[in-house]
Tab-separated table of C-alpha atoms in Angstrom:
chain	number	residue	atom	x	y	z
A	1	UNK	CA	-6.080	-7.370	46.798
A	2	UNK	CA	-2.949	-8.246	45.118
A	3	UNK	CA	0.301	-6.771	44.607
A	4	UNK	CA	1.737	-7.597	41.216
A	5	UNK	CA	5.383	-7.442	40.285
A	6	UNK	CA	6.726	-6.658	36.781
A	7	UNK	CA	10.072	-6.993	35.290
A	8	UNK	CA	10.604	-4.178	32.825
A	9	UNK	CA	14.865	-4.555	32.997
A	10	UNK	CA	15.652	-4.338	29.202
A	11	UNK	CA	12.244	-3.659	27.856
A	12	UNK	CA	11.765	-0.410	25.586
A	13	UNK	CA	9.089	2.152	25.793
A	14	UNK	CA	6.042	1.845	25.821
A	15	UNK	CA	5.482	-1.731	26.760
A	16	UNK	CA	6.218	-1.117	30.626
A	17	UNK	CA	3.662	1.488	30.582
A	18	UNK	CA	1.326	-1.173	29.002
A	19	UNK	CA	2.040	-3.825	30.688
A	20	UNK	CA	1.633	-1.817	33.695
A	21	UNK	CA	-1.450	-0.453	33.232
A	22	UNK	CA	-3.011	-3.844	32.109
A	23	UNK	CA	-2.004	-5.494	35.848
A	24	UNK	CA	-3.751	-2.779	37.140
A	25	UNK	CA	-6.807	-3.218	34.980
A	26	UNK	CA	-7.355	-6.510	37.040
A	27	UNK	CA	-10.138	-5.723	39.343
A	28	UNK	CA	-7.917	-7.722	41.819
A	29	UNK	CA	-4.500	-5.938	41.906
A	30	UNK	CA	-4.664	-3.024	44.465
A	31	UNK	CA	-0.524	-2.108	43.569
A	32	UNK	CA	2.144	-2.733	40.798
A	33	UNK	CA	5.445	-3.071	41.638
A	34	UNK	CA	7.982	-2.400	38.465
A	35	UNK	CA	11.585	-2.374	37.626
A	36	UNK	CA	12.700	-0.226	34.920
A	37	UNK	CA	16.640	0.849	34.204
A	38	UNK	CA	15.860	4.121	32.580
A	39	UNK	CA	14.206	7.668	33.551
A	40	UNK	CA	12.153	8.200	30.630
A	41	UNK	CA	10.790	4.753	31.565
A	42	UNK	CA	9.110	6.388	35.284
A	43	UNK	CA	8.410	9.334	33.475
A	44	UNK	CA	6.424	7.635	31.272
A	45	UNK	CA	4.750	5.557	34.226
A	46	UNK	CA	4.346	8.518	36.246
A	47	UNK	CA	2.229	10.171	33.783
A	48	UNK	CA	0.298	7.307	33.020
A	49	UNK	CA	-0.590	7.101	37.037
A	50	UNK	CA	-1.626	10.909	37.403
A	51	UNK	CA	-3.986	10.105	34.396
A	52	UNK	CA	-5.551	7.547	35.844
A	53	UNK	CA	-6.055	8.655	39.597
A	54	UNK	CA	-3.301	6.413	40.776
A	55	UNK	CA	-0.663	6.773	43.385
A	56	UNK	CA	2.788	7.078	42.519
A	57	UNK	CA	6.448	6.786	43.794
A	58	UNK	CA	9.074	5.461	42.656
A	59	UNK	CA	13.207	5.033	44.072
A	60	UNK	CA	16.328	5.068	42.706
A	61	UNK	CA	18.355	1.929	43.679
A	62	UNK	CA	21.317	2.509	41.171
A	63	UNK	CA	21.764	4.274	37.457
A	64	UNK	CA	19.924	1.732	36.312
A	65	UNK	CA	17.969	0.414	38.178
A	66	UNK	CA	14.549	2.398	39.202
A	67	UNK	CA	11.271	0.592	41.555
A	68	UNK	CA	8.325	2.181	41.060
A	69	UNK	CA	5.175	1.534	42.735
A	70	UNK	CA	1.526	2.780	41.564
A	71	UNK	CA	-1.149	2.082	43.306
A	72	UNK	CA	-4.897	2.553	43.016
A	73	UNK	CA	-6.528	4.739	45.441
A	74	UNK	CA	-10.414	5.669	46.242
A	75	UNK	CA	-12.575	5.983	42.694
A	76	UNK	CA	-10.921	6.201	40.032
A	77	UNK	CA	-11.909	8.907	37.970
A	78	UNK	CA	-13.696	8.594	34.500
A	79	UNK	CA	-13.458	11.156	32.771
A	80	UNK	CA	-12.127	10.623	28.741
A	81	UNK	CA	-9.238	13.112	29.635
A	82	UNK	CA	-8.198	11.189	32.675
A	83	UNK	CA	-7.770	8.092	31.115
A	84	UNK	CA	-5.630	9.405	28.128
A	85	UNK	CA	-3.252	6.328	27.521
A	86	UNK	CA	0.801	8.085	27.689
A	87	UNK	CA	2.992	6.603	25.399
A	88	UNK	CA	6.089	8.194	23.365
A	89	UNK	CA	4.062	7.993	20.131
A	90	UNK	CA	0.920	9.794	21.917
A	91	UNK	CA	-0.791	6.119	19.690
A	92	UNK	CA	-4.320	6.764	21.917
A	93	UNK	CA	-4.131	10.294	20.584
A	94	UNK	CA	-3.845	8.856	16.958
A	95	UNK	CA	-6.728	6.512	17.703
A	96	UNK	CA	-9.281	8.729	19.313
A	97	UNK	CA	-8.509	11.398	16.777
A	98	UNK	CA	-9.347	9.074	13.690
A	99	UNK	CA	-13.149	9.424	12.794
A	100	UNK	CA	-12.687	6.419	9.629
A	101	UNK	CA	-10.791	3.731	9.233
A	102	UNK	CA	-6.908	4.028	9.001
A	103	UNK	CA	-3.859	2.434	7.384
A	104	UNK	CA	-0.543	3.413	8.125
A	105	UNK	CA	2.348	3.198	5.430
A	106	UNK	CA	5.807	2.354	6.109
A	107	UNK	CA	8.769	2.872	3.960
A	108	UNK	CA	11.588	2.164	6.509
A	109	UNK	CA	12.399	-0.169	9.039
A	110	UNK	CA	13.478	2.144	11.250
A	111	UNK	CA	11.237	5.260	12.730
A	112	UNK	CA	12.653	8.935	12.306
A	113	UNK	CA	16.033	10.171	11.269
A	114	UNK	CA	19.684	9.750	13.520
A	115	UNK	CA	20.800	7.060	15.107
A	116	UNK	CA	20.139	3.977	13.157
A	117	UNK	CA	19.833	1.408	16.234
A	118	UNK	CA	17.862	4.158	17.986
A	119	UNK	CA	15.226	3.921	15.082
A	120	UNK	CA	15.001	0.305	15.179
A	121	UNK	CA	13.725	-0.145	18.575
A	122	UNK	CA	11.496	2.601	17.656
A	123	UNK	CA	9.547	1.510	15.391
A	124	UNK	CA	9.404	-2.104	16.875
A	125	UNK	CA	7.374	-0.059	19.855
A	126	UNK	CA	5.011	1.804	17.317
A	127	UNK	CA	4.240	-1.725	15.977
A	128	UNK	CA	4.064	-3.682	18.780
A	129	UNK	CA	1.870	-0.427	20.605
A	130	UNK	CA	-0.430	-0.600	17.840
A	131	UNK	CA	-1.578	-4.385	19.023
A	132	UNK	CA	-2.612	-2.549	22.182
A	133	UNK	CA	-4.970	-0.194	20.372
A	134	UNK	CA	-9.066	-1.224	20.222
A	135	UNK	CA	-9.635	-1.164	16.519
A	136	UNK	CA	-6.691	-1.660	15.277
A	137	UNK	CA	-5.426	-0.180	11.340
A	138	UNK	CA	-6.919	-2.035	8.089
A	139	UNK	CA	-3.956	-2.512	7.035
A	140	UNK	CA	-0.374	-1.889	6.848
A	141	UNK	CA	1.452	-1.151	3.722
A	142	UNK	CA	5.376	-1.637	3.697
A	143	UNK	CA	7.614	-0.695	0.687
A	144	UNK	CA	11.084	0.517	0.768
A	145	UNK	CA	13.513	-0.768	3.274
A	146	UNK	CA	9.953	-0.904	5.649
A	147	UNK	CA	9.464	-4.647	3.673
A	148	UNK	CA	12.233	-5.852	6.007
A	149	UNK	CA	10.195	-5.823	9.117
A	150	UNK	CA	7.607	-8.264	7.521
A	151	UNK	CA	11.046	-10.657	7.337
A	152	UNK	CA	11.614	-13.882	9.225
A	153	UNK	CA	14.682	-12.259	10.848
A	154	UNK	CA	12.479	-9.075	12.005
A	155	UNK	CA	11.814	-8.540	15.749
A	156	UNK	CA	7.887	-7.445	15.023
A	157	UNK	CA	7.180	-10.363	13.030
A	158	UNK	CA	5.064	-11.900	16.618
A	159	UNK	CA	3.398	-7.955	16.297
A	160	UNK	CA	2.820	-8.178	12.730
A	161	UNK	CA	0.729	-12.020	13.209
A	162	UNK	CA	-1.179	-10.345	15.910
A	163	UNK	CA	-2.589	-7.051	14.087
A	164	UNK	CA	-2.885	-9.504	11.468
A	165	UNK	CA	-5.574	-12.275	13.580
A	166	UNK	CA	-6.978	-8.205	14.829
A	167	UNK	CA	-8.253	-8.360	10.899
A	168	UNK	CA	-5.623	-5.894	9.859
A	169	UNK	CA	-4.281	-6.639	6.193
A	170	UNK	CA	-0.624	-6.544	5.668
A	171	UNK	CA	1.124	-5.728	2.493
A	172	UNK	CA	4.733	-5.829	1.575
A	173	UNK	CA	5.777	-4.136	-1.681
A	174	UNK	CA	6.972	-6.875	-4.140
A	175	UNK	CA	9.467	-4.865	-6.288
A	176	UNK	CA	10.812	-3.683	-2.591
A	177	UNK	CA	10.876	-7.902	-1.656
A	178	UNK	CA	12.809	-8.970	-4.751
A	179	UNK	CA	15.128	-5.626	-5.235
A	180	UNK	CA	16.476	-6.470	-1.458
A	181	UNK	CA	16.801	-10.226	-2.235
A	182	UNK	CA	14.060	-11.446	0.210
A	183	UNK	CA	11.539	-14.118	0.031
A	184	UNK	CA	8.276	-14.423	0.762
A	185	UNK	CA	7.541	-12.500	3.681
A	186	UNK	CA	6.720	-14.323	7.030
A	187	UNK	CA	3.746	-12.402	7.555
A	188	UNK	CA	1.033	-11.240	5.657
A	189	UNK	CA	0.468	-10.676	1.847
A	190	UNK	CA	3.229	-9.337	-1.279
A	191	UNK	CA	1.710	-6.462	-3.234
A	192	UNK	CA	2.104	-4.824	-6.239
A	193	UNK	CA	2.169	-1.009	-6.416
A	194	UNK	CA	-1.009	-0.502	-7.811
A	195	UNK	CA	-2.899	-2.603	-5.065
A	196	UNK	CA	-1.001	-0.913	-2.692
A	197	UNK	CA	-1.711	2.703	-4.168
A	198	UNK	CA	-5.675	1.425	-3.883
A	199	UNK	CA	-5.524	0.938	-0.119
A	200	UNK	CA	-3.681	4.398	0.000
A	201	UNK	CA	-5.979	6.012	-1.968
A	202	UNK	CA	-9.357	4.140	-0.479
A	203	UNK	CA	-11.064	6.785	1.313
A	204	UNK	CA	-9.194	5.723	4.351
A	205	UNK	CA	-7.153	7.897	6.709
A	206	UNK	CA	-3.702	7.745	5.960
A	207	UNK	CA	-0.568	7.264	8.464
A	208	UNK	CA	2.792	7.867	7.053
A	209	UNK	CA	5.798	6.313	8.722
């Protein structure tokens, strides 16, 4: 059995938790040692470990350095509630509760209200988390300032391309692109408002961000 090291310094949630889960899902991995730089990351890893039946411990080496140890012990519990993936945005709960295909409408390049920098970190984490779901959204429609997320300079492009490869249709509002003086999006298609409305009223569940 192997011990794997995971350096997540500087990585925002939920990436540390998702990467740790990937390693622990490998049959040959017995223990994962994670380096993190903030307490919310430690707390998210602890929730994941306890929900999956793993051992968990951590050491605070400094205010910006935590060493987390997650290890397997005995038979893992297989109840669905024990295997629920816990993320900042509760995306797995969203995933399992959707009884039919779903689409996402994103109207801003930030998530929530408050500090712009934090909002950009959160929307990046949200889109990344979508790539880790077993069933990706049927489509994501970007409008208003949300179209900045499909621009070549956005740090969400790689994750949006992964979603597109999984079958998610990426739509950017043409009027919004023109208004913000943006060129053709680097991922997905340009859509007019009628096309966006068709998608939003197509009978799928809609998640608004």
